[in-house]
Amino acid sequence: MTILDLATKRKTARKFKPTSITEEDIEYILETARQAPSGSNRQPWRFIIVKSPEIKKKIRETAEAGERGFYDNLSPERKGWYNEKGLSPSKPNLTEAPLLIVVVGDTSAPNYKPSLWVSIAYMVLAIEERGLATVTYTPSDPNLVSEALGAPDGFMVESILPIGYSDDSKEKETRKEISEITFREYWGKKI
């Protein structure tokens, strides 16, 4: 499959079958992420592999506490949009997925966030290639999750990828056409 095939086929999954993930698949996903480019080649990513139900429960409880604070401060319009999408502070996929990969960033590295997200994008495609599924979940209060996992000063949780075999029947959301998102030479000059 080409990268375009993987990207086109890939959809977000928030429900997973309980089938476990092989160590070979985990190593493949991490090796792919490790190959991502990074600012000044600092490779500011660290990955925490979580299979333990107790640790997943702790992550979920901590993440949901941060989500409740976030949702409490939403405007009514934004809260309505979240409700329409079926999103809430509840994150059952953090305990239901057989595997979590927690992506932690070295905040001292220049431009660490863009570098982390390139490595995450590589992982998402590797996950799809292996026949697995995920959602890139960014905790609303990453400090809470970082503390719960014992991340040292200077390291911050950026994203959590629940990974498993999809049990999510939701269809892939439509994508905008290239002509809607691309300009030539300057803003506003459609291609």
CSV table of C-alpha atoms in Angstrom, one decimal:
chain,number,residue,atom,x,y,z
A,1,MET,CA,0.0,0.0,0.0
A,2,THR,CA,1.2,3.5,-0.7
A,3,ILE,CA,1.2,6.3,1.9
A,4,LEU,CA,-1.7,7.9,0.1
A,5,ASP,CA,-3.6,4.5,0.3
A,6,LEU,CA,-2.9,4.3,4.0
A,7,ALA,CA,-3.9,7.9,4.6
A,8,THR,CA,-7.1,7.6,2.5
A,9,LYS,CA,-8.2,4.3,4.2
A,10,ARG,CA,-7.4,5.5,7.8
A,11,LYS,CA,-10.1,6.6,10.1
A,12,THR,CA,-10.3,7.5,13.7
A,13,ALA,CA,-11.4,4.8,16.0
A,14,ARG,CA,-12.6,5.3,19.6
A,15,LYS,CA,-13.9,1.7,20.2
A,16,PHE,CA,-11.6,-1.3,20.2
A,17,LYS,CA,-11.8,-5.0,20.3
A,18,PRO,CA,-10.0,-6.6,23.3
A,19,THR,CA,-7.6,-8.5,21.1
A,20,SER,CA,-4.0,-7.9,22.2
A,21,ILE,CA,-1.3,-6.2,20.1
A,22,THR,CA,1.9,-8.2,19.3
A,23,GLU,CA,5.3,-7.0,20.4
A,24,GLU,CA,6.3,-7.1,16.8
A,25,ASP,CA,3.6,-4.5,15.9
A,26,ILE,CA,4.6,-2.3,18.9
A,27,GLU,CA,8.3,-2.4,17.8
A,28,TYR,CA,7.3,-1.6,14.2
A,29,ILE,CA,5.2,1.4,15.3
A,30,LEU,CA,8.0,2.8,17.5
A,31,GLU,CA,10.7,2.2,14.9
A,32,THR,CA,8.6,4.1,12.4
A,33,ALA,CA,8.1,7.0,14.8
A,34,ARG,CA,11.9,7.0,15.6
A,35,GLN,CA,12.6,7.7,12.0
A,36,ALA,CA,10.7,11.0,11.9
A,37,PRO,CA,12.6,14.2,11.2
A,38,SER,CA,13.0,16.7,14.1
A,39,GLY,CA,14.3,20.2,14.7
A,40,SER,CA,18.1,20.2,15.1
A,41,ASN,CA,17.8,16.4,15.2
A,42,ARG,CA,17.0,16.6,18.9
A,43,GLN,CA,14.5,13.7,18.6
A,44,PRO,CA,12.5,15.2,21.5
A,45,TRP,CA,10.1,12.3,21.8
A,46,ARG,CA,9.8,9.7,24.5
A,47,PHE,CA,7.2,6.9,24.4
A,48,ILE,CA,5.5,5.2,27.3
A,49,ILE,CA,4.0,1.8,26.4
A,50,VAL,CA,1.0,1.0,28.7
A,51,LYS,CA,-0.8,-2.3,28.8
A,52,SER,CA,-1.5,-2.6,32.5
A,53,PRO,CA,-5.2,-2.2,33.3
A,54,GLU,CA,-4.2,-0.4,36.6
A,55,ILE,CA,-2.0,2.2,34.8
A,56,LYS,CA,-4.6,2.7,32.0
A,57,LYS,CA,-7.2,3.3,34.7
A,58,LYS,CA,-5.0,5.9,36.4
A,59,ILE,CA,-4.4,7.6,33.0
A,60,ARG,CA,-8.1,7.6,32.3
A,61,GLU,CA,-9.1,9.1,35.7
A,62,THR,CA,-6.4,11.8,35.4
A,63,ALA,CA,-7.3,12.6,31.8
A,64,GLU,CA,-11.0,12.8,32.6
A,65,ALA,CA,-10.4,15.1,35.5
A,66,GLY,CA,-8.7,17.5,33.1
A,67,GLU,CA,-11.4,17.1,30.6
A,68,ARG,CA,-14.1,18.0,33.1
A,69,GLY,CA,-12.3,21.3,33.8
A,70,PHE,CA,-12.0,21.9,30.1
A,71,TYR,CA,-15.7,21.2,29.4
A,72,ASP,CA,-16.9,23.3,32.3
A,73,ASN,CA,-15.3,26.4,30.6
A,74,LEU,CA,-16.6,25.8,27.1
A,75,SER,CA,-18.9,28.4,25.5
A,76,PRO,CA,-22.5,27.1,24.9
A,77,GLU,CA,-21.8,27.1,21.1
A,78,ARG,CA,-18.7,25.0,21.4
A,79,LYS,CA,-20.3,22.7,23.9
A,80,GLY,CA,-23.1,22.1,21.5
A,81,TRP,CA,-20.6,21.3,18.7
A,82,TYR,CA,-18.9,18.8,21.0
A,83,ASN,CA,-22.2,17.2,21.9
A,84,GLU,CA,-23.2,16.9,18.2
A,85,LYS,CA,-19.9,15.0,17.6
A,86,GLY,CA,-20.6,12.7,20.5
A,87,LEU,CA,-17.6,14.0,22.4
A,88,SER,CA,-17.6,14.3,26.2
A,89,PRO,CA,-15.2,14.3,29.2
A,90,SER,CA,-15.5,10.5,29.4
A,91,LYS,CA,-12.6,8.7,27.7
A,92,PRO,CA,-13.5,4.9,27.9
A,93,ASN,CA,-11.1,4.1,25.1
A,94,LEU,CA,-8.2,4.9,27.5
A,95,THR,CA,-9.1,1.7,29.4
A,96,GLU,CA,-10.7,-0.3,26.7
A,97,ALA,CA,-7.9,-0.2,24.1
A,98,PRO,CA,-5.4,-3.1,24.7
A,99,LEU,CA,-2.5,-0.7,24.3
A,100,LEU,CA,-1.7,3.0,25.0
A,101,ILE,CA,1.3,4.8,23.6
A,102,VAL,CA,1.8,8.0,25.6
A,103,VAL,CA,3.9,10.5,23.7
A,104,VAL,CA,6.0,12.7,25.9
A,105,GLY,CA,8.0,15.7,24.7
A,106,ASP,CA,11.3,17.1,25.8
A,107,THR,CA,10.3,20.7,26.2
A,108,SER,CA,13.9,21.9,26.2
A,109,ALA,CA,14.3,21.0,22.5
A,110,PRO,CA,13.7,23.7,20.0
A,111,ASN,CA,10.4,23.4,18.3
A,112,TYR,CA,9.7,20.2,20.1
A,113,LYS,CA,5.9,20.2,19.4
A,114,PRO,CA,6.1,20.1,15.6
A,115,SER,CA,8.7,17.4,15.8
A,116,LEU,CA,6.5,15.3,18.1
A,117,TRP,CA,3.6,15.6,15.8
A,118,VAL,CA,5.6,14.5,12.8
A,119,SER,CA,6.6,11.3,14.8
A,120,ILE,CA,2.9,10.9,15.8
A,121,ALA,CA,1.8,11.1,12.2
A,122,TYR,CA,4.4,8.5,11.3
A,123,MET,CA,3.0,6.3,14.0
A,124,VAL,CA,-0.6,6.8,12.9
A,125,LEU,CA,0.3,5.6,9.4
A,126,ALA,CA,2.3,2.6,10.8
A,127,ILE,CA,-0.7,1.7,12.9
A,128,GLU,CA,-2.9,1.7,9.9
A,129,GLU,CA,-0.4,-0.3,7.9
A,130,ARG,CA,-0.4,-3.0,10.6
A,131,GLY,CA,-4.2,-3.3,10.4
A,132,LEU,CA,-4.7,-1.5,13.7
A,133,ALA,CA,-6.6,1.7,14.6
A,134,THR,CA,-6.1,4.7,16.9
A,135,VAL,CA,-7.2,8.2,17.8
A,136,THR,CA,-4.8,11.0,18.6
A,137,TYR,CA,-6.0,12.1,22.0
A,138,THR,CA,-4.5,15.3,23.4
A,139,PRO,CA,-5.3,15.6,27.1
A,140,SER,CA,-6.9,19.0,28.1
A,141,ASP,CA,-4.6,19.2,31.1
A,142,PRO,CA,-1.3,17.4,30.1
A,143,ASN,CA,0.3,18.4,33.4
A,144,LEU,CA,-2.1,16.0,35.3
A,145,VAL,CA,-1.2,13.1,33.1
A,146,SER,CA,2.5,13.9,33.1
A,147,GLU,CA,2.5,13.9,36.9
A,148,ALA,CA,0.5,10.7,37.1
A,149,LEU,CA,3.1,9.0,34.9
A,150,GLY,CA,6.1,10.4,36.8
A,151,ALA,CA,7.4,12.4,33.8
A,152,PRO,CA,10.4,14.4,35.1
A,153,ASP,CA,10.7,18.2,34.9
A,154,GLY,CA,11.1,19.4,31.3
A,155,PHE,CA,9.0,16.5,29.9
A,156,MET,CA,5.3,16.9,29.0
A,157,VAL,CA,2.7,14.5,27.8
A,158,GLU,CA,1.6,15.7,24.3
A,159,SER,CA,-0.7,12.9,23.2
A,160,ILE,CA,-2.0,9.5,24.0
A,161,LEU,CA,-2.7,6.9,21.3
A,162,PRO,CA,-5.1,4.2,22.3
A,163,ILE,CA,-4.3,1.4,19.9
A,164,GLY,CA,-6.2,-1.8,19.0
A,165,TYR,CA,-8.3,-3.5,16.3
A,166,SER,CA,-11.2,-1.2,15.5
A,167,ASP,CA,-14.6,-2.0,16.8
A,168,ASP,CA,-15.9,1.4,15.7
A,169,SER,CA,-18.6,1.4,13.1
A,170,LYS,CA,-18.5,5.2,12.5
A,171,GLU,CA,-17.5,6.1,9.0
A,172,LYS,CA,-14.5,8.2,8.1
A,173,GLU,CA,-15.3,11.9,8.1
A,174,THR,CA,-15.2,13.5,4.7
A,175,ARG,CA,-12.2,15.5,3.7
A,176,LYS,CA,-12.2,18.9,2.0
A,177,GLU,CA,-11.2,19.0,-1.7
A,178,ILE,CA,-7.7,20.1,-2.6
A,179,SER,CA,-9.2,23.1,-4.4
A,180,GLU,CA,-10.8,24.2,-1.0
A,181,ILE,CA,-7.6,24.2,0.9
A,182,THR,CA,-4.9,25.2,-1.6
A,183,PHE,CA,-3.8,28.5,-3.1
A,184,ARG,CA,-1.1,29.3,-5.7
A,185,GLU,CA,1.5,32.0,-5.0
A,186,TYR,CA,-0.5,33.9,-2.5
A,187,TRP,CA,-3.6,33.6,-0.3
A,188,GLY,CA,-6.9,33.7,-2.2
A,189,LYS,CA,-5.6,32.6,-5.6
A,190,LYS,CA,-7.3,29.3,-6.0
A,191,ILE,CA,-5.4,26.5,-7.8
